[in-house]
mmCIF file of C-alpha atoms and ligand atoms in Angstrom:
data_model
loop_
_atom_site.group_PDB
_atom_site.id
_atom_site.type_symbol
_atom_site.label_atom_id
_atom_site.label_comp_id
_atom_site.label_asym_id
_atom_site.label_seq_id
_atom_site.Cartn_x
_atom_site.Cartn_y
_atom_site.Cartn_z
ATOM 1 C CA UNK B 661 22.276 -6.827 12.460
ATOM 2 C CA UNK B 662 18.793 -6.107 11.278
ATOM 3 C CA UNK B 663 17.437 -5.407 7.838
ATOM 4 C CA UNK B 664 14.751 -2.734 7.669
ATOM 5 C CA UNK B 665 13.130 -2.238 4.276
ATOM 6 C CA UNK B 666 10.938 0.641 3.096
ATOM 7 C CA UNK B 667 8.546 -0.805 0.554
ATOM 8 C CA UNK B 668 5.471 0.295 -1.361
ATOM 9 C CA UNK B 669 4.804 0.141 -5.077
ATOM 10 C CA UNK B 670 3.362 3.646 -4.984
ATOM 11 C CA UNK B 671 5.844 6.280 -6.054
ATOM 12 C CA UNK B 672 6.232 9.372 -3.909
ATOM 13 C CA UNK B 673 5.020 7.913 -0.607
ATOM 14 C CA UNK B 674 8.355 8.817 1.058
ATOM 15 C CA UNK B 675 10.313 5.539 0.954
ATOM 16 C CA UNK B 676 13.576 7.321 0.089
ATOM 17 C CA UNK B 677 12.961 10.261 2.437
ATOM 18 C CA UNK B 678 12.283 7.869 5.313
ATOM 19 C CA UNK B 679 15.213 5.590 4.418
ATOM 20 C CA UNK B 680 17.722 8.458 4.328
ATOM 21 C CA UNK B 681 16.414 10.007 7.559
ATOM 22 C CA UNK B 682 16.409 6.623 9.322
ATOM 23 C CA UNK B 683 19.988 5.915 8.206
ATOM 24 C CA UNK B 684 21.072 9.370 9.418
ATOM 25 C CA UNK B 685 19.242 8.934 12.747
ATOM 26 C CA UNK B 686 20.849 5.528 13.334
ATOM 27 C CA UNK B 687 24.311 6.898 12.491
ATOM 28 C CA UNK B 688 23.801 9.526 15.173
ATOM 29 C CA UNK B 689 22.826 6.762 17.597
ATOM 30 C CA UNK B 690 26.328 5.382 16.975
ATOM 31 C CA UNK B 691 25.049 2.485 14.892
ATOM 32 C CA UNK B 692 27.103 1.058 12.067
ATOM 33 C CA UNK B 693 24.619 1.534 9.248
ATOM 34 C CA UNK B 694 24.462 0.828 5.512
ATOM 35 C CA UNK B 695 21.756 1.967 3.116
ATOM 36 C CA UNK B 696 20.992 -0.277 0.162
ATOM 37 C CA UNK B 697 19.495 1.767 -2.664
ATOM 38 C CA UNK B 698 17.384 -0.579 -4.763
ATOM 39 C CA UNK B 699 15.699 2.136 -6.805
ATOM 40 C CA UNK B 700 16.732 2.856 -10.398
ATOM 41 C CA UNK B 701 16.331 6.597 -9.728
ATOM 42 C CA UNK B 702 19.130 6.286 -7.128
ATOM 43 C CA UNK B 703 17.720 9.223 -5.207
ATOM 44 C CA UNK B 704 18.710 7.982 -1.755
ATOM 45 C CA UNK B 705 22.307 7.176 -2.721
ATOM 46 C CA UNK B 706 22.722 10.548 -4.472
ATOM 47 C CA UNK B 707 21.212 12.211 -1.390
ATOM 48 C CA UNK B 708 23.537 10.354 1.011
ATOM 49 C CA UNK B 709 26.576 11.308 -1.073
ATOM 50 C CA UNK B 710 25.541 14.955 -0.760
ATOM 51 C CA UNK B 711 25.389 14.895 3.053
ATOM 52 C CA UNK B 712 28.236 16.103 5.231
ATOM 53 C CA UNK B 713 28.206 12.933 7.325
ATOM 54 C CA UNK B 714 29.463 9.805 5.646
ATOM 55 C CA UNK B 715 26.858 7.066 5.510
ATOM 56 C CA UNK B 716 27.771 3.833 3.735
ATOM 57 C CA UNK B 717 25.617 3.083 0.732
ATOM 58 C CA UNK B 718 25.431 0.412 -1.918
ATOM 59 C CA UNK B 719 23.299 0.525 -5.068
ATOM 60 C CA UNK B 720 21.844 -2.899 -5.815
ATOM 61 C CA UNK B 721 18.950 -3.240 -8.228
ATOM 62 C CA UNK B 722 18.931 -6.743 -9.617
ATOM 63 C CA UNK B 723 16.544 -9.109 -7.790
ATOM 64 C CA UNK B 724 19.135 -11.900 -7.723
ATOM 65 C CA UNK B 725 21.890 -9.647 -6.410
ATOM 66 C CA UNK B 726 19.589 -8.256 -3.709
ATOM 67 C CA UNK B 727 18.851 -11.816 -2.544
ATOM 68 C CA UNK B 728 22.559 -12.623 -2.481
ATOM 69 C CA UNK B 729 24.037 -9.407 -1.106
ATOM 70 C CA UNK B 730 21.558 -8.274 1.575
ATOM 71 C CA UNK B 731 22.227 -11.262 3.900
ATOM 72 C CA UNK B 732 25.994 -10.888 3.334
ATOM 73 C CA UNK B 733 25.977 -7.146 4.046
ATOM 74 C CA UNK B 734 23.747 -7.637 7.092
ATOM 75 C CA UNK B 735 26.636 -9.565 8.684
ATOM 76 C CA UNK B 736 28.886 -6.521 8.378
ATOM 77 C CA UNK B 737 26.606 -3.798 9.758
ATOM 78 C CA UNK B 738 24.452 -3.202 12.824
ATOM 79 C CA UNK B 739 21.575 -1.997 10.670
ATOM 80 C CA UNK B 740 20.818 -2.283 6.979
ATOM 81 C CA UNK B 741 18.218 0.094 5.550
ATOM 82 C CA UNK B 742 16.822 -0.890 2.161
ATOM 83 C CA UNK B 743 15.168 1.799 0.040
ATOM 84 C CA UNK B 744 12.752 -0.121 -2.165
ATOM 85 C CA UNK B 745 11.868 0.769 -5.741
ATOM 86 C CA UNK B 746 8.510 2.044 -6.973
ATOM 87 C CA UNK B 747 6.424 -0.811 -8.360
ATOM 88 C CA UNK B 748 5.897 -4.271 -6.945
ATOM 89 C CA UNK B 749 8.765 -5.676 -8.911
ATOM 90 C CA UNK B 750 10.821 -8.827 -8.457
ATOM 91 C CA UNK B 751 13.292 -6.573 -6.658
ATOM 92 C CA UNK B 752 10.686 -5.750 -3.992
ATOM 93 C CA UNK B 753 9.987 -9.462 -3.625
ATOM 94 C CA UNK B 754 13.696 -10.137 -3.059
ATOM 95 C CA UNK B 755 13.828 -7.329 -0.499
ATOM 96 C CA UNK B 756 10.937 -8.658 1.585
ATOM 97 C CA UNK B 757 12.462 -12.134 1.409
ATOM 98 C CA UNK B 758 15.605 -10.773 3.106
ATOM 99 C CA UNK B 759 14.150 -8.179 5.471
ATOM 100 C CA UNK B 760 13.609 -8.522 9.212
ATOM 101 C CA UNK B 761 11.097 -5.681 9.098
ATOM 102 C CA UNK B 762 9.196 -4.245 6.137
ATOM 103 C CA UNK B 763 7.866 -0.748 6.739
ATOM 104 C CA UNK B 764 5.204 0.586 4.372
ATOM 105 C CA UNK B 765 4.807 4.361 4.158
ATOM 106 C CA UNK B 766 1.293 5.141 2.972
ATOM 107 C CA UNK B 767 -0.173 8.471 1.895
ATOM 108 C CA UNK B 768 -3.781 9.230 2.822
ATOM 109 C CA UNK B 769 -5.547 8.520 -0.467
ATOM 110 C CA UNK B 770 -7.558 5.658 -1.895
ATOM 111 C CA UNK B 771 -4.943 4.858 -4.541
ATOM 112 C CA UNK B 772 -2.212 4.762 -1.947
ATOM 113 C CA UNK B 773 -4.178 2.526 0.375
ATOM 114 C CA UNK B 774 -4.713 0.075 -2.480
ATOM 115 C CA UNK B 775 -0.991 0.020 -3.212
ATOM 116 C CA UNK B 776 -0.269 -0.579 0.446
ATOM 117 C CA UNK B 777 -2.639 -3.564 0.353
ATOM 118 C CA UNK B 778 -0.621 -5.004 -2.551
ATOM 119 C CA UNK B 779 2.597 -4.553 -0.587
ATOM 120 C CA UNK B 780 1.010 -6.293 2.394
ATOM 121 C CA UNK B 781 0.042 -9.208 0.152
ATOM 122 C CA UNK B 782 3.624 -9.570 -1.046
ATOM 123 C CA UNK B 783 4.839 -9.486 2.548
ATOM 124 C CA UNK B 784 2.271 -12.149 3.519
ATOM 125 C CA UNK B 785 3.609 -14.420 0.777
ATOM 126 C CA UNK B 786 7.134 -13.990 2.134
ATOM 127 C CA UNK B 787 5.908 -14.601 5.691
ATOM 128 C CA UNK B 788 4.276 -17.865 4.581
ATOM 129 C CA UNK B 789 7.604 -19.196 3.315
ATOM 130 C CA UNK B 790 9.771 -17.745 6.110
ATOM 131 C CA UNK B 791 8.096 -18.775 9.313
ATOM 132 C CA UNK B 792 6.368 -15.420 9.725
ATOM 133 C CA UNK B 793 9.275 -13.122 8.748
ATOM 134 C CA UNK B 794 9.503 -10.296 7.934
ATOM 135 C CA UNK B 795 7.705 -8.266 10.570
ATOM 136 C CA UNK B 796 5.580 -5.609 8.922
ATOM 137 C CA UNK B 797 4.269 -2.184 9.866
ATOM 138 C CA UNK B 798 2.555 0.649 8.068
ATOM 139 C CA UNK B 799 2.569 4.376 8.818
ATOM 140 C CA UNK B 800 0.705 7.359 7.487
ATOM 141 C CA UNK B 801 3.011 9.530 5.463
ATOM 142 C CA UNK B 802 2.654 13.060 4.084
ATOM 143 C CA UNK B 803 -0.706 13.577 5.828
ATOM 144 C CA UNK B 804 -2.123 17.070 5.974
ATOM 145 C CA UNK B 805 -3.057 18.089 9.512
ATOM 146 C CA UNK B 806 -6.715 18.583 10.324
ATOM 147 C CA UNK B 807 -8.072 17.054 7.105
ATOM 148 C CA UNK B 808 -10.833 14.487 6.872
ATOM 149 C CA UNK B 809 -8.666 12.505 4.478
ATOM 150 C CA UNK B 810 -6.126 11.980 7.245
ATOM 151 C CA UNK B 811 -8.721 10.829 9.793
ATOM 152 C CA UNK B 812 -10.354 8.476 7.259
ATOM 153 C CA UNK B 813 -7.001 7.055 6.202
ATOM 154 C CA UNK B 814 -6.090 6.123 9.769
ATOM 155 C CA UNK B 815 -9.308 4.060 9.853
ATOM 156 C CA UNK B 816 -8.633 2.432 6.467
ATOM 157 C CA UNK B 817 -5.087 1.483 7.466
ATOM 158 C CA UNK B 818 -6.546 -0.827 10.086
ATOM 159 C CA UNK B 819 -8.122 -2.917 7.353
ATOM 160 C CA UNK B 820 -4.647 -3.821 6.060
ATOM 161 C CA UNK B 821 -4.208 -6.148 9.012
ATOM 162 C CA UNK B 822 -0.642 -5.125 9.868
ATOM 163 C CA UNK B 823 0.484 -3.077 12.875
ATOM 164 C CA UNK B 824 0.033 0.656 12.383
ATOM 165 C CA UNK B 825 2.751 2.893 13.744
ATOM 166 C CA UNK B 826 1.210 5.582 15.915
ATOM 167 C CA UNK B 827 3.407 8.357 14.560
ATOM 168 C CA UNK B 828 2.075 10.201 11.531
ATOM 169 C CA UNK B 829 4.580 12.032 9.346
ATOM 170 C CA UNK B 830 2.887 15.198 8.172
ATOM 171 C CA UNK B 831 3.275 16.969 4.879
ATOM 172 C CA UNK B 832 5.839 19.676 5.603
ATOM 173 C CA UNK B 833 7.797 22.001 3.379
ATOM 174 C CA UNK B 834 10.806 21.480 5.655
ATOM 175 C CA UNK B 835 10.865 17.796 4.680
ATOM 176 C CA UNK B 836 10.337 18.536 0.978
ATOM 177 C CA UNK B 837 13.305 20.925 1.128
ATOM 178 C CA UNK B 838 15.813 18.435 2.525
ATOM 179 C CA UNK B 839 16.925 16.743 -0.727
ATOM 180 C CA UNK B 840 17.527 20.052 -2.515
ATOM 181 C CA UNK B 841 19.331 21.435 0.531
ATOM 182 C CA UNK B 842 21.597 18.332 0.607
ATOM 183 C CA UNK B 843 20.573 17.843 4.215
ATOM 184 C CA UNK B 844 18.243 16.100 6.621
ATOM 185 C CA UNK B 845 15.715 17.857 8.837
ATOM 186 C CA UNK B 846 18.212 17.694 11.714
ATOM 187 C CA UNK B 847 20.559 19.995 9.821
ATOM 188 C CA UNK B 848 18.021 22.586 8.712
ATOM 189 C CA UNK B 849 17.195 25.593 10.846
ATOM 190 C CA UNK B 850 13.769 26.745 11.960
ATOM 191 C CA UNK B 851 10.739 25.628 13.907
ATOM 192 C CA UNK B 852 9.292 23.596 11.021
ATOM 193 C CA UNK B 853 12.436 21.441 10.767
ATOM 194 C CA UNK B 854 12.518 20.925 14.530
ATOM 195 C CA UNK B 855 8.902 19.715 14.438
ATOM 196 C CA UNK B 856 9.650 17.428 11.496
ATOM 197 C CA UNK B 857 12.704 16.069 13.324
ATOM 198 C CA UNK B 858 10.551 15.307 16.367
ATOM 199 C CA UNK B 859 8.123 13.320 14.214
ATOM 200 C CA UNK B 860 10.934 11.316 12.628
ATOM 201 C CA UNK B 861 12.512 10.675 16.045
ATOM 202 C CA UNK B 862 9.209 9.304 17.338
ATOM 203 C CA UNK B 863 8.629 7.194 14.226
ATOM 204 C CA UNK B 864 12.110 5.694 14.327
ATOM 205 C CA UNK B 865 11.852 4.864 18.011
ATOM 206 C CA UNK B 866 8.634 2.988 17.225
ATOM 207 C CA UNK B 867 10.295 1.172 14.322
ATOM 208 C CA UNK B 868 13.326 0.107 16.364
ATOM 209 C CA UNK B 869 11.095 -1.016 19.262
ATOM 210 C CA UNK B 870 9.464 -3.534 16.895
ATOM 211 C CA UNK B 871 12.828 -5.220 16.455
ATOM 212 C CA UNK B 872 13.567 -5.556 20.155
ATOM 213 C CA UNK B 873 13.162 -9.063 21.510
ATOM 214 C CA UNK B 874 9.827 -9.515 23.278
HETATM 215 N N1 ATP T 563 6.485 14.549 4.878
HETATM 216 C C1 ATP T 563 6.733 15.141 3.716
HETATM 217 N N2 ATP T 563 6.367 16.425 3.515
HETATM 218 C C2 ATP T 563 6.604 17.038 2.336
HETATM 219 N N3 ATP T 563 7.201 16.455 1.282
HETATM 220 C C3 ATP T 563 7.581 15.166 1.420
HETATM 221 C C4 ATP T 563 7.378 14.441 2.632
HETATM 222 N N4 ATP T 563 7.875 13.191 2.461
HETATM 223 C C5 ATP T 563 8.366 13.148 1.212
HETATM 224 N N5 ATP T 563 8.196 14.322 0.572
HETATM 225 C C6 ATP T 563 8.545 14.667 -0.805
HETATM 226 O O1 ATP T 563 7.779 13.841 -1.669
HETATM 227 C C7 ATP T 563 8.533 13.427 -2.798
HETATM 228 C C8 ATP T 563 8.581 11.911 -2.845
HETATM 229 O O2 ATP T 563 9.303 11.421 -1.709
HETATM 230 P P1 ATP T 563 10.286 10.190 -1.868
HETATM 231 O O3 ATP T 563 11.198 10.377 -3.023
HETATM 232 O O4 ATP T 563 10.893 9.945 -0.527
HETATM 233 O O5 ATP T 563 9.230 9.054 -2.208
HETATM 234 P P2 ATP T 563 9.511 7.564 -2.726
HETATM 235 O O6 ATP T 563 8.465 6.709 -2.116
HETATM 236 O O7 ATP T 563 10.913 7.190 -2.471
HETATM 237 O O8 ATP T 563 9.231 7.705 -4.276
HETATM 238 P P3 ATP T 563 9.710 6.699 -5.444
HETATM 239 O O9 ATP T 563 8.834 5.518 -5.350
HETATM 240 O O10 ATP T 563 9.504 7.508 -6.681
HETATM 241 O O11 ATP T 563 11.141 6.364 -5.176
HETATM 242 C C9 ATP T 563 9.893 14.070 -2.646
HETATM 243 O O12 ATP T 563 9.897 15.265 -3.404
HETATM 244 C C10 ATP T 563 9.990 14.376 -1.154
HETATM 245 O O13 ATP T 563 10.797 15.511 -0.885
HETATM 246 MG MG1 MG T 564 12.440 6.520 -3.743
#
């Protein structure tokens, strides 16, 4: 039982996309997985309901309920994925107080890097009261290949002071299409989806490796 949360106050950085793909990937690794949708937009739970595979999902938005229910649900599943809301709300605080690992997707822009720094600060506060938990990691999300912005962002991420996942998830139409196609990249046809699936596979292996005992 581990609780992996996708957090970042910045909207559109791919928290829900990553959460849904991670839940799907874990299901296909024969893990008993539940996604907790903590976002008022409910995009990840609506998305999961639209998929052919059944992935358990619970919508929990209240900060108090998140604090109460996440540890309870974690007892019942191998992996709990929490899709955090936009905004550094009390709900995000509750999520990082319950998570084993907080993953911050970050787009390559100045505004996004600043938001990621705020998320890191919130995680640091939780770590101070929880003996160092949760673990934290950041990854570059929706980066456009071959741009200076991408190269600069990789450098700026280092200043956040949390481990940077080596895998970069690139901006790809195949990923943007998944929600509307009621699918994940693994179910879409074509070279672009295969490449996107390979990136997610690599990212998720890195994420799960962080949770393995040293
Ligand atoms: N790698 C990618 N390439 C192209 N489009 C992407 C990629 N990742 C996410 N998107 C698209 O970007 C938009 C925002 O993604 P998503 O909803 O996952 O972000 P979010 O962080 O959950 O946002 P919010 O904070 O509003 O909940 C969606 O339309 C999604 O399809
Ligand atoms: Mg979302």
